[in-house]
Coordinates of C-alpha atoms in Angstrom, one line a residue:
Chain A
M1460 CA -71.5 -89.1 -90.7
F1461 CA -73.3 -92.4 -89.8
H1462 CA -76.9 -92.9 -90.4
G1463 CA -78.6 -96.2 -89.5
E1464 CA -76.6 -99.4 -89.9
P1465 CA -72.9 -98.5 -90.5
K1466 CA -71.9 -99.3 -94.1
E1467 CA -68.4 -100.0 -95.4
D1468 CA -68.3 -96.8 -97.3
D1469 CA -69.0 -94.8 -94.2
L1470 CA -65.3 -95.2 -93.4
E1471 CA -62.3 -94.6 -95.5
L1472 CA -58.7 -95.8 -95.1
V1473 CA -56.5 -92.8 -95.2
E1474 CA -52.7 -92.6 -95.3
E1475 CA -50.9 -89.6 -94.1
D1476 CA -47.3 -88.5 -93.5
L1477 CA -46.4 -88.1 -89.9
P1478 CA -44.5 -85.0 -88.6
D1479 CA -41.1 -85.2 -87.0
L1480 CA -41.2 -85.5 -83.3
K1481 CA -40.9 -82.4 -81.2
E1482 CA -39.5 -82.4 -77.7
G1483 CA -41.9 -84.3 -75.3
E1484 CA -43.6 -86.2 -78.2
M1485 CA -43.4 -89.9 -79.1
L1486 CA -44.4 -92.0 -82.0
I1487 CA -46.6 -95.0 -81.0
E1488 CA -47.5 -98.0 -83.1
A1489 CA -50.8 -99.7 -82.4
L1490 CA -50.8 -103.3 -81.2
Y1491 CA -54.5 -103.6 -80.4
L1492 CA -57.5 -101.4 -81.3
S1493 CA -60.7 -101.5 -79.4
V1494 CA -64.1 -101.9 -81.1
D1495 CA -66.9 -101.2 -78.6
P1496 CA -70.6 -100.8 -78.9
Y1497 CA -70.5 -97.3 -77.3
M1498 CA -68.6 -96.0 -80.4
R1499 CA -71.8 -96.2 -82.6
P1500 CA -73.9 -93.7 -80.6
F1501 CA -70.9 -91.5 -79.8
V1502 CA -70.0 -90.9 -83.5
S1503 CA -73.7 -90.3 -84.4
D1504 CA -73.8 -86.8 -83.0
R1505 CA -70.2 -85.8 -82.6
A1506 CA -68.1 -87.0 -85.5
K1507 CA -67.6 -84.8 -88.6
V1508 CA -66.6 -86.1 -92.0
G1509 CA -62.8 -86.5 -92.0
D1510 CA -62.5 -87.2 -88.2
T1511 CA -60.5 -90.3 -87.2
M1512 CA -62.7 -93.1 -85.9
I1513 CA -62.6 -92.9 -82.1
G1514 CA -61.3 -95.7 -79.8
E1515 CA -58.7 -96.8 -77.3
Q1516 CA -55.6 -98.7 -78.3
I1517 CA -52.6 -100.5 -76.8
A1518 CA -49.5 -99.4 -78.6
R1519 CA -45.7 -99.5 -78.4
V1520 CA -43.5 -96.4 -78.4
I1521 CA -41.2 -96.8 -81.4
E1522 CA -39.6 -93.3 -81.4
S1523 CA -39.4 -91.0 -78.4
K1524 CA -38.5 -87.5 -77.4
N1525 CA -40.3 -88.0 -74.0
S1526 CA -38.1 -89.3 -71.2
H1527 CA -41.1 -90.8 -69.4
Y1528 CA -41.9 -93.1 -72.3
P1529 CA -38.7 -94.5 -73.8
V1530 CA -38.8 -96.7 -77.0
G1531 CA -40.4 -100.0 -76.2
T1532 CA -42.8 -98.8 -73.6
I1533 CA -46.3 -100.2 -73.9
V1534 CA -49.0 -97.6 -73.6
R1535 CA -52.8 -97.3 -73.6
T1536 CA -54.5 -94.2 -75.1
H1537 CA -57.4 -92.9 -77.1
A1538 CA -55.6 -92.5 -80.4
G1539 CA -58.6 -93.8 -82.5
W1540 CA -58.3 -96.3 -85.3
R1541 CA -54.8 -95.4 -86.4
T1542 CA -51.7 -97.6 -86.9
H1543 CA -49.3 -94.8 -86.0
T1544 CA -49.7 -91.7 -83.9
V1545 CA -47.5 -88.8 -82.8
T1546 CA -48.6 -87.7 -79.4
S1547 CA -47.3 -86.1 -76.2
K1548 CA -50.1 -87.1 -73.9
L1549 CA -51.7 -90.4 -73.1
T1550 CA -55.3 -90.5 -72.0
R1551 CA -55.0 -93.6 -69.8
H1552 CA -52.3 -95.3 -67.7
M1553 CA -51.3 -98.9 -68.5
P1554 CA -52.5 -101.3 -65.9
E1555 CA -50.3 -103.9 -64.3
L1556 CA -51.0 -107.1 -66.3
G1557 CA -48.2 -109.5 -65.2
D1558 CA -48.5 -112.5 -67.5
L1559 CA -51.9 -111.6 -68.9
P1560 CA -52.2 -110.8 -72.6
L1561 CA -51.8 -107.2 -73.5
S1562 CA -55.2 -107.2 -75.2
T1563 CA -56.8 -107.6 -71.8
A1564 CA -55.9 -103.9 -71.1
L1565 CA -58.7 -103.1 -73.6
G1566 CA -60.9 -105.9 -72.3
V1567 CA -61.4 -107.3 -68.8
V1568 CA -58.6 -105.2 -67.3
G1569 CA -59.8 -102.2 -69.4
M1570 CA -62.9 -100.2 -70.0
P1571 CA -65.3 -103.1 -70.5
G1572 CA -64.0 -104.9 -67.4
M1573 CA -64.4 -101.7 -65.4
A1574 CA -67.9 -101.2 -66.7
G1575 CA -68.8 -104.7 -65.6
Y1576 CA -67.0 -104.4 -62.2
F1577 CA -68.2 -100.9 -61.0
G1578 CA -71.4 -100.8 -63.0
F1579 CA -72.6 -104.0 -61.5
L1580 CA -71.2 -103.9 -58.0
E1581 CA -71.9 -100.2 -57.4
I1582 CA -75.3 -99.9 -59.0
C1583 CA -76.9 -103.4 -58.6
K1584 CA -75.3 -103.9 -55.1
P1585 CA -75.8 -107.7 -55.4
S1586 CA -76.3 -109.8 -52.3
E1587 CA -75.7 -113.6 -51.8
G1588 CA -78.6 -115.6 -53.1
E1589 CA -80.1 -112.9 -55.3
T1590 CA -81.0 -113.5 -58.9
V1591 CA -79.0 -111.5 -61.5
L1592 CA -79.8 -111.1 -65.2
V1593 CA -77.3 -109.9 -67.8
N1594 CA -77.7 -109.6 -71.6
T1595 CA -74.9 -109.6 -74.3
A1596 CA -73.7 -112.0 -71.6
S1597 CA -70.8 -113.6 -73.6
G1598 CA -69.1 -110.2 -74.4
A1599 CA -66.3 -108.4 -72.6
V1600 CA -68.7 -106.6 -70.2
G1601 CA -71.5 -109.2 -69.8
S1602 CA -69.2 -112.1 -69.1
V1603 CA -67.5 -110.1 -66.4
V1604 CA -70.8 -109.2 -64.8
G1605 CA -72.1 -112.8 -64.8
Q1606 CA -68.9 -114.1 -63.3
I1607 CA -68.7 -111.5 -60.6
A1608 CA -72.3 -112.3 -59.8
K1609 CA -71.2 -115.9 -59.3
I1610 CA -68.3 -114.8 -57.1
K1611 CA -71.0 -113.0 -55.1
K1612 CA -73.0 -116.2 -54.8
C1613 CA -75.9 -115.1 -56.9
K1614 CA -78.1 -117.1 -59.3
V1615 CA -77.1 -115.9 -62.8
I1616 CA -79.1 -115.8 -66.0
G1617 CA -77.5 -114.8 -69.3
F1618 CA -78.7 -114.0 -72.7
A1619 CA -76.5 -114.3 -75.8
G1620 CA -77.0 -114.6 -79.6
T1621 CA -75.8 -118.1 -80.5
E1622 CA -76.0 -121.6 -78.9
E1623 CA -72.2 -121.8 -78.8
K1624 CA -72.0 -118.6 -76.7
C1625 CA -74.7 -119.9 -74.4
Q1626 CA -72.8 -123.2 -73.9
W1627 CA -69.7 -121.2 -73.0
L1628 CA -71.8 -119.3 -70.5
R1629 CA -72.9 -122.5 -68.9
D1630 CA -69.3 -123.8 -68.9
I1631 CA -68.1 -120.8 -66.9
G1632 CA -70.8 -121.1 -64.3
F1633 CA -74.0 -119.3 -65.5
D1634 CA -77.0 -121.0 -64.0
Y1635 CA -79.1 -120.3 -67.1
A1636 CA -78.1 -119.2 -70.6
Y1637 CA -80.6 -118.5 -73.4
N1638 CA -80.2 -117.6 -77.1
Y1639 CA -82.4 -114.5 -77.3
K1640 CA -82.9 -115.2 -81.0
T1641 CA -84.6 -118.5 -80.5
V1642 CA -86.4 -118.3 -77.1
K1643 CA -89.4 -116.2 -76.0
L1644 CA -87.9 -113.9 -73.4
D1645 CA -91.0 -113.9 -71.2
E1646 CA -91.1 -117.7 -71.1
A1647 CA -87.3 -118.0 -70.4
L1648 CA -87.5 -115.5 -67.5
T1649 CA -90.6 -117.3 -66.1
E1650 CA -88.5 -120.5 -66.2
A1651 CA -85.2 -119.2 -64.9
A1652 CA -86.5 -116.7 -62.3
P1653 CA -90.0 -117.7 -61.2
E1654 CA -89.5 -115.6 -58.1
G1655 CA -88.3 -112.6 -60.1
I1656 CA -85.1 -110.8 -60.7
D1657 CA -83.2 -108.7 -58.1
C1658 CA -80.4 -107.2 -60.3
Y1659 CA -80.5 -106.5 -64.0
F1660 CA -77.4 -105.4 -65.8
D1661 CA -78.6 -104.0 -69.2
N1662 CA -76.6 -103.6 -72.3
V1663 CA -79.6 -103.8 -74.7
G1664 CA -82.6 -101.6 -73.8
G1665 CA -85.7 -101.4 -75.9
E1666 CA -88.3 -104.2 -75.9
F1667 CA -85.9 -106.6 -74.1
T1668 CA -85.8 -104.3 -71.1
T1669 CA -89.5 -103.5 -71.2
T1670 CA -90.2 -107.2 -70.8
V1671 CA -87.5 -107.7 -68.1
L1672 CA -89.1 -105.0 -66.0
E1673 CA -92.2 -107.1 -65.7
H1674 CA -90.1 -109.8 -64.1
M1675 CA -88.2 -107.6 -61.6
K1676 CA -88.7 -108.1 -57.9
T1677 CA -89.8 -105.3 -55.7
F1678 CA -86.8 -103.0 -54.9
G1679 CA -84.9 -104.5 -57.9
R1680 CA -81.8 -102.6 -59.1
I1681 CA -81.1 -101.9 -62.8
S1682 CA -77.7 -100.9 -64.1
V1683 CA -78.0 -99.3 -67.6
C1684 CA -74.7 -99.8 -69.3
G1685 CA -75.9 -99.9 -72.9
T1686 CA -79.0 -99.7 -75.1
I1687 CA -77.5 -101.5 -78.1
S1688 CA -80.9 -102.4 -79.6
G1689 CA -81.4 -98.8 -80.6
Y1690 CA -77.9 -97.7 -81.6
N1691 CA -78.5 -98.0 -85.3
A1692 CA -82.1 -96.8 -85.2
T1693 CA -82.9 -93.9 -87.5
E1694 CA -85.8 -92.7 -85.3
Q1695 CA -86.3 -92.7 -81.5
P1696 CA -87.4 -96.2 -80.4
K1697 CA -90.9 -96.4 -78.8
G1698 CA -92.4 -98.9 -76.4
I1699 CA -94.6 -99.4 -73.4
S1700 CA -93.9 -96.7 -70.8
P1701 CA -91.7 -98.1 -68.0
F1702 CA -92.6 -95.5 -65.4
P1703 CA -95.6 -97.3 -63.8
T1704 CA -93.5 -100.5 -63.3
I1705 CA -90.6 -98.5 -61.9
L1706 CA -93.0 -96.9 -59.5
F1707 CA -95.1 -99.9 -58.3
K1708 CA -92.1 -102.3 -58.1
Q1709 CA -90.0 -99.5 -56.4
L1710 CA -87.2 -100.1 -58.8
S1711 CA -83.9 -98.2 -59.0
M1712 CA -82.5 -97.6 -62.5
Q1713 CA -79.2 -95.9 -63.1
G1714 CA -77.4 -95.2 -66.3
F1715 CA -73.6 -94.8 -66.4
I1716 CA -70.7 -94.2 -68.7
I1717 CA -67.8 -95.8 -67.0
S1718 CA -65.1 -93.3 -67.9
G1719 CA -67.3 -90.5 -66.7
K1720 CA -68.2 -92.1 -63.4
W1721 CA -65.4 -94.2 -61.9
L1722 CA -62.3 -93.3 -63.8
D1723 CA -60.5 -92.4 -60.6
R1724 CA -61.2 -95.9 -59.3
Y1725 CA -59.8 -97.8 -62.3
P1726 CA -56.6 -98.9 -60.4
E1727 CA -58.7 -100.6 -57.8
G1728 CA -60.9 -102.4 -60.3
E1729 CA -58.0 -103.3 -62.6
K1730 CA -56.1 -104.9 -59.7
Q1731 CA -59.1 -107.0 -58.7
M1732 CA -59.9 -108.1 -62.2
A1733 CA -56.3 -109.1 -63.0
Q1734 CA -56.1 -111.0 -59.7
W1735 CA -59.3 -112.9 -60.4
I1736 CA -58.1 -113.9 -63.9
K1737 CA -54.7 -115.0 -62.6
E1738 CA -56.4 -117.1 -59.9
K1739 CA -58.7 -118.6 -62.6
I1740 CA -61.7 -117.4 -60.7
L1741 CA -62.7 -115.4 -63.8
Q1742 CA -62.4 -116.4 -67.4
L1743 CA -61.5 -114.2 -70.3
C1744 CA -64.3 -113.8 -72.8
Q1745 CA -63.9 -115.9 -75.9
K1746 CA -62.6 -113.3 -78.2
E1747 CA -59.9 -112.2 -75.8
K1748 CA -58.7 -115.8 -75.4
D1749 CA -58.0 -116.1 -79.1
F1750 CA -55.6 -113.2 -79.1
K1751 CA -51.9 -113.9 -79.0
N1752 CA -49.8 -111.7 -76.7
E1753 CA -48.8 -109.5 -79.6
C1754 CA -49.8 -109.3 -83.2
T1755 CA -49.0 -107.5 -86.4
I1756 CA -52.4 -107.2 -87.9
L1757 CA -51.9 -103.5 -88.7
S1758 CA -50.1 -102.1 -91.7
S1759 CA -46.6 -100.9 -91.0
K1760 CA -45.6 -97.2 -90.7
K1761 CA -45.6 -95.1 -93.8
Chain B
M947 CA -114.1 -103.2 -60.3
F948 CA -112.9 -100.0 -61.9
H949 CA -112.2 -99.7 -65.6
G950 CA -111.0 -96.4 -67.1
E951 CA -112.2 -93.1 -65.7
P952 CA -114.0 -93.9 -62.4
K953 CA -117.8 -93.3 -62.7
E954 CA -120.3 -92.5 -60.0
D955 CA -121.9 -95.9 -60.2
D956 CA -118.6 -97.7 -59.7
L957 CA -119.3 -96.9 -56.0
E958 CA -122.3 -97.5 -53.9
L959 CA -123.2 -96.1 -50.5
V960 CA -124.0 -99.0 -48.2
E961 CA -125.4 -98.9 -44.6
E962 CA -124.7 -101.7 -42.2
D963 CA -125.5 -102.6 -38.6
L964 CA -122.4 -102.6 -36.5
P965 CA -121.7 -105.5 -34.1
D966 CA -121.4 -104.9 -30.3
L967 CA -117.9 -104.3 -29.1
K968 CA -115.8 -107.3 -27.9
E969 CA -113.0 -106.9 -25.4
G970 CA -110.2 -105.0 -26.9
E971 CA -112.3 -103.4 -29.6
M972 CA -113.4 -99.8 -30.1
L973 CA -115.9 -97.9 -32.3
I974 CA -114.3 -95.1 -34.2
E975 CA -116.1 -92.3 -36.0
A976 CA -114.4 -90.7 -39.0
L977 CA -113.5 -87.0 -38.9
Y978 CA -111.5 -86.9 -42.1
L979 CA -111.1 -89.3 -45.0
S980 CA -108.2 -89.2 -47.4
V981 CA -108.6 -89.3 -51.1
D982 CA -105.2 -89.8 -52.8
P983 CA -104.1 -90.6 -56.3
Y984 CA -102.5 -93.9 -55.4
M985 CA -106.0 -95.3 -54.6
R986 CA -106.9 -95.4 -58.3
P987 CA -104.2 -97.9 -59.4
F988 CA -104.4 -99.8 -56.1
V989 CA -108.1 -100.7 -56.6
S990 CA -107.6 -101.6 -60.2
D991 CA -106.1 -105.0 -59.5
R992 CA -106.9 -105.7 -55.9
A993 CA -110.5 -104.6 -55.2
K994 CA -113.3 -107.0 -55.6
V995 CA -117.0 -106.0 -55.9
G996 CA -118.3 -105.3 -52.4
D997 CA -115.0 -104.3 -50.9
T998 CA -114.9 -101.1 -48.9
M999 CA -113.0 -98.3 -50.8
I1000 CA -109.5 -98.1 -49.3
G1001 CA -108.0 -95.1 -47.5
E1002 CA -106.7 -93.7 -44.3
Q1003 CA -108.9 -91.7 -41.9
I1004 CA -108.6 -89.5 -38.8
A1005 CA -111.3 -90.7 -36.4
R1006 CA -112.5 -90.2 -32.8
V1007 CA -113.1 -93.2 -30.5
I1008 CA -116.8 -93.0 -29.5
E1009 CA -117.1 -96.3 -27.7
S1010 CA -114.2 -98.4 -26.3
K1011 CA -113.4 -101.7 -24.7
N1012 CA -109.7 -101.0 -25.3
S1013 CA -107.9 -99.4 -22.4
H1014 CA -105.2 -98.0 -24.7
Y1015 CA -107.8 -95.9 -26.6
P1016 CA -110.4 -94.4 -24.3
V1017 CA -113.5 -92.6 -25.6
G1018 CA -112.4 -89.3 -27.1
T1019 CA -109.0 -90.4 -28.4
I1020 CA -108.1 -89.2 -31.9
V1021 CA -106.7 -92.0 -34.0
R1022 CA -105.4 -92.5 -37.6
T1023 CA -106.0 -95.8 -39.4
H1024 CA -106.7 -97.4 -42.7
A1025 CA -110.4 -98.0 -42.2
G1026 CA -111.4 -97.1 -45.8
W1027 CA -114.2 -94.8 -46.7
R1028 CA -116.5 -95.6 -43.7
T1029 CA -118.1 -93.3 -41.2
H1030 CA -118.0 -95.8 -38.4
T1031 CA -115.8 -98.8 -37.9
V1032 CA -115.3 -101.4 -35.2
T1033 CA -111.7 -102.2 -34.9
S1034 CA -109.1 -103.6 -32.4
K1035 CA -106.0 -102.5 -34.2
L1036 CA -104.9 -99.2 -35.8
T1037 CA -102.6 -99.2 -38.8
R1038 CA -100.8 -95.9 -38.0
H1039 CA -99.9 -93.9 -34.9
M1040 CA -101.3 -90.4 -34.5
P1041 CA -98.5 -87.8 -35.0
E1042 CA -98.0 -85.0 -32.5
L1043 CA -99.7 -82.0 -34.1
G1044 CA -99.8 -79.4 -31.4
D1045 CA -102.0 -76.6 -32.7
L1046 CA -102.1 -77.9 -36.3
P1047 CA -105.4 -78.9 -37.9
L1048 CA -106.2 -82.6 -37.4
S1049 CA -106.5 -82.9 -41.2
T1050 CA -102.8 -82.4 -41.6
A1051 CA -102.3 -85.9 -40.2
L1052 CA -103.6 -87.1 -43.6
G1053 CA -101.7 -84.3 -45.4
V1054 CA -98.4 -82.7 -44.8
V1055 CA -97.9 -84.5 -41.5
G1056 CA -99.2 -87.7 -43.0
M1057 CA -98.6 -90.0 -45.9
P1058 CA -98.4 -87.2 -48.6
G1059 CA -96.0 -85.1 -46.6
M1060 CA -93.8 -88.1 -45.9
A1061 CA -93.8 -89.0 -49.6
G1062 CA -92.6 -85.5 -50.3
Y1063 CA -90.1 -85.4 -47.5
F1064 CA -88.4 -88.8 -47.8
G1065 CA -89.0 -89.3 -51.5
F1066 CA -87.4 -86.0 -52.4
L1067 CA -84.6 -85.8 -49.9
E1068 CA -83.6 -89.5 -50.0
I1069 CA -83.8 -90.1 -53.7
C1070 CA -83.1 -86.7 -55.3
K1071 CA -80.5 -85.7 -52.7
P1072 CA -80.7 -82.0 -53.6
S1073 CA -77.8 -79.7 -53.1
E1074 CA -77.8 -75.9 -52.7
G1075 CA -78.1 -74.1 -56.0
E1076 CA -79.5 -77.1 -57.9
T1077 CA -82.6 -76.9 -60.2
V1078 CA -85.6 -78.9 -59.0
L1079 CA -88.7 -79.7 -61.0
V1080 CA -92.0 -81.0 -59.5
N1081 CA -95.3 -81.6 -61.1
T1082 CA -98.8 -81.6 -59.5
A1083 CA -96.9 -79.0 -57.6
S1084 CA -99.9 -77.4 -55.7
G1085 CA -101.0 -80.7 -54.2
A1086 CA -100.2 -82.2 -50.8
V1087 CA -97.1 -83.9 -52.1
G1088 CA -95.9 -81.5 -54.7
S1089 CA -96.2 -78.4 -52.5
V1090 CA -94.1 -80.1 -49.9
V1091 CA -91.4 -81.0 -52.3
G1092 CA -91.2 -77.5 -53.8
Q1093 CA -91.0 -75.9 -50.4
I1094 CA -88.4 -78.3 -49.1
A1095 CA -86.4 -77.6 -52.2
K1096 CA -86.5 -73.9 -51.4
I1097 CA -85.4 -74.7 -47.8
K1098 CA -82.5 -76.5 -49.4
K1099 CA -81.7 -73.3 -51.4
C1100 CA -82.6 -74.8 -54.8
K1101 CA -84.2 -73.2 -57.8
V1102 CA -87.7 -74.6 -58.0
I1103 CA -90.0 -75.0 -61.0
G1104 CA -93.5 -76.2 -60.5
F1105 CA -96.3 -77.3 -62.9
A1106 CA -100.0 -77.2 -61.9
G1107 CA -103.3 -77.2 -63.7
T1108 CA -104.8 -73.7 -63.2
E1109 CA -103.4 -70.2 -63.2
E1110 CA -104.7 -69.8 -59.6
K1111 CA -102.6 -72.7 -58.4
C1112 CA -99.6 -71.4 -60.3
Q1113 CA -100.0 -68.0 -58.6
W1114 CA -100.1 -69.7 -55.2
L1115 CA -96.9 -71.5 -56.0
R1116 CA -95.2 -68.2 -56.8
D1117 CA -96.6 -66.8 -53.6
I1118 CA -95.0 -69.5 -51.5
G1119 CA -91.7 -69.1 -53.2
F1120 CA -91.5 -71.2 -56.3
D1121 CA -89.1 -69.5 -58.8
Y1122 CA -91.2 -70.6 -61.8
A1123 CA -94.8 -72.0 -62.0
Y1124 CA -96.5 -73.0 -65.2
N1125 CA -100.0 -74.2 -66.1
Y1126 CA -99.3 -77.5 -68.0
K1127 CA -102.6 -77.1 -69.7
T1128 CA -101.7 -73.9 -71.5
V1129 CA -97.9 -73.9 -71.9
K1130 CA -95.7 -76.0 -74.1
L1131 CA -93.6 -78.1 -71.7
D1132 CA -90.5 -78.1 -73.8
E1133 CA -90.6 -74.3 -74.1
A1134 CA -91.3 -73.7 -70.5
L1135 CA -88.4 -75.9 -69.4
T1136 CA -86.1 -74.2 -71.9
E1137 CA -87.0 -70.9 -70.3
A1138 CA -86.9 -71.9 -66.6
A1139 CA -84.0 -74.3 -66.7
P1140 CA -81.7 -73.4 -69.7
E1141 CA -78.9 -75.1 -67.9
G1142 CA -81.0 -78.3 -67.3
I1143 CA -82.6 -80.0 -64.3
D1144 CA -80.8 -81.7 -61.5
C1145 CA -83.7 -83.1 -59.5
Y1146 CA -87.1 -84.2 -60.9
F1147 CA -89.8 -85.3 -58.5
D1148 CA -92.4 -87.0 -60.7
N1149 CA -96.0 -87.5 -59.9
V1150 CA -97.2 -87.7 -63.5
G1151 CA -95.2 -90.0 -65.8
G1152 CA -96.1 -90.6 -69.4
E1153 CA -95.2 -87.9 -72.1
F1154 CA -94.6 -85.3 -69.5
T1155 CA -91.7 -87.3 -68.1
T1156 CA -90.4 -88.3 -71.5
T1157 CA -90.1 -84.6 -72.3
V1158 CA -88.5 -83.7 -68.9
L1159 CA -85.8 -86.4 -69.4
E1160 CA -84.5 -84.5 -72.4
H1161 CA -84.0 -81.5 -70.1
M1162 CA -82.2 -83.3 -67.3
K1163 CA -78.5 -82.6 -66.6
T1164 CA -75.9 -85.3 -66.5
F1165 CA -76.1 -87.2 -63.2
G1166 CA -79.7 -86.0 -62.6
R1167 CA -81.8 -87.8 -60.1
I1168 CA -85.5 -88.7 -60.6
S1169 CA -87.8 -89.7 -57.8
V1170 CA -90.9 -91.5 -59.2
C1171 CA -93.7 -90.9 -56.7
G1172 CA -96.6 -91.2 -59.1
T1173 CA -97.6 -91.8 -62.7
I1174 CA -101.0 -90.2 -62.6
S1175 CA -101.2 -89.6 -66.3
G1176 CA -101.8 -93.3 -66.8
Y1177 CA -103.9 -94.3 -63.8
N1178 CA -107.2 -94.3 -65.8
A1179 CA -105.7 -95.7 -68.9
T1180 CA -107.4 -98.8 -70.3
E1181 CA -104.3 -100.0 -72.1
Q1182 CA -100.6 -99.7 -71.2
P1183 CA -99.3 -96.2 -72.2
K1184 CA -96.6 -96.1 -74.9
G1185 CA -94.0 -93.5 -75.6
I1186 CA -90.4 -92.9 -76.6
S1187 CA -88.1 -95.3 -74.9
P1188 CA -86.3 -93.5 -72.0
F1189 CA -83.5 -95.9 -71.7
P1190 CA -81.0 -94.2 -74.0
T1191 CA -81.5 -90.9 -72.3
I1192 CA -81.1 -92.5 -68.9
L1193 CA -77.9 -94.1 -70.1
F1194 CA -76.2 -91.2 -71.9
K1195 CA -77.2 -88.6 -69.2
Q1196 CA -76.2 -91.1 -66.5
L1197 CA -79.5 -90.5 -64.7
S1198 CA -80.7 -92.2 -61.6
M1199 CA -84.5 -93.0 -61.5
Q1200 CA -86.1 -94.6 -58.5
G1201 CA -89.7 -95.5 -57.8
F1202 CA -91.0 -95.6 -54.3
I1203 CA -94.2 -96.3 -52.3
I1204 CA -93.8 -94.3 -49.1
S1205 CA -95.4 -96.8 -46.7
G1206 CA -93.3 -99.6 -48.1
K1207 CA -90.1 -97.8 -47.9
W1208 CA -89.8 -95.4 -45.0
L1209 CA -92.6 -96.3 -42.7
D1210 CA -90.2 -96.7 -39.8
R1211 CA -88.9 -93.2 -40.3
Y1212 CA -92.4 -91.5 -40.2
P1213 CA -91.8 -90.0 -36.7
E1214 CA -88.6 -88.3 -37.9
G1215 CA -90.4 -86.8 -41.0
E1216 CA -93.6 -85.9 -39.1
K1217 CA -91.6 -84.0 -36.5
Q1218 CA -89.7 -82.0 -39.1
M1219 CA -92.8 -81.2 -41.1
A1220 CA -94.9 -80.1 -38.1
Q1221 CA -92.0 -77.9 -37.0
W1222 CA -91.6 -76.3 -40.4
I1223 CA -95.3 -75.6 -40.5
K1224 CA -95.4 -74.1 -37.0
E1225 CA -92.4 -71.9 -37.8
K1226 CA -94.2 -70.8 -41.0
I1227 CA -91.3 -72.0 -43.1
L1228 CA -93.7 -74.3 -44.9
Q1229 CA -97.3 -73.5 -46.0
L1230 CA -100.2 -75.9 -46.0
C1231 CA -101.5 -76.7 -49.4
Q1232 CA -104.6 -74.8 -50.3
K1233 CA -107.1 -77.6 -49.7
E1234 CA -105.7 -78.2 -46.2
K1235 CA -105.9 -74.6 -45.3
D1236 CA -109.7 -74.6 -46.0
F1237 CA -110.4 -77.4 -43.5
K1238 CA -111.7 -76.4 -40.0
N1239 CA -110.1 -78.3 -37.1
E1240 CA -113.1 -80.7 -37.0
C1241 CA -116.1 -81.1 -39.1
T1242 CA -119.3 -83.1 -39.3
I1243 CA -119.5 -83.8 -43.0
L1244 CA -120.1 -87.5 -42.4
S1245 CA -123.4 -89.0 -41.7
S1246 CA -124.0 -90.0 -38.1
K1247 CA -123.8 -93.5 -36.7
K1248 CA -126.7 -95.8 -37.7

């Protein structure tokens, strides 16, 4: 379906007539759709032509023959990129948001927030005073990781793709923020972490990670959340073999897919994230802040 | 000092006069010297011309001004490749061997055995019924890993470099043993582990490991004990980037250096290894079996 960099004509906007509701079903109308990096590799192998693009959404029940979900209920489910869906089963519970924007259920109180929360705390196991590196640092996952690292009293180094994003990272407490497009990674790490890195939360992979490994401390921990640098590659990326460095620095490296690993612990993570946001200990990432509490960006029901 | 494949003239046999013993010192005479793969990378960066080649030895005290170690005491220490050494401090305790050959204190009841014992059990965390892969399987470390995996009721696949070694692996209980020089790794793994590998104990690294990663099961665990394939390389080995596979299979990979990680737990591991050997649950690797209990291969004191 997709090959290399996604093109506009890889996707097609399709209208369809929806069936009448059967007993137990409901009609949901999307309020927010998620667009996450994981989608790119997940549709490479699995999607067939004609499949609906995958993804989670926040939606409102607008018709219902399911007594558990009366009209007006706000739900979260993997309905894909659809404005309207007839369904009888939701793939996720809706977290308790209080006054937080609904969109956060797809962001910091959703999958990306849980990836940052569990993927960082459970795999990197940060301690006070340690040095933490995160890339794609201004995104929904990276900004959570960096801020939790500050809560845990670590020194935090972030990499992002514009000076504006880097300034925002400094504003929310990152000790160092670099534009990976304009600095030399090796030099930046030598400056920010002359003593080496204890915890590395990786969303990027590839050459970036190969370079970072050389700056890890002995017994460093690496959480592999993404390998974005290779998602559009048309052949397998190659690079310097990391195994000798993993051996001689006695590093731990663990990959994870949040929904496969800690789904049963979402309520615990969601509660903590929502609380930190309410207490203003943790800031929403820039895109999330721009969202109003509800919007009507999607076309209406056919 | 060393560059690429070690050559005979990289090393020189040097005779020296030993000083008289001071109070607290002893003169030890080597009975067994260890030759382990780790030595190659460890002398690449650290050794200067004129340094004694590193290594542990089993030795007998032949003169003593140290009341803790009277003449005749058998000791274990990092004296390097020397026949005779004046020393006041030993780097390791001597394990309790009972009737076992003294050489085992440098083998299965020594560093290699501890690497196999802790490096496999603590990092791979094998469960009954799981599939375990180990390479350099007929060596001091690999044969321990494979046999402990059998004790833990796992299916065990080993790779070694001759048919003779492979036959020995089958004799001691390995479910599959392959000569990596004559089989195609990918095909062998498809045959032996069609359902994938849960635990991989790696002594080799490089392309071998890149191929194995494609055969790991989700949530597989990889213990990186060695990367022998690259120890003589004159430039950094390159290969397919493993990070996407580590991510999407949610693998854990951990490097370790046994003396840096579990030195304080040696007594526990030594006791268990010695017991398994005495109970004939675990076999000595072939080279160890050939050793007599003492030998006089080394030149006498000058």
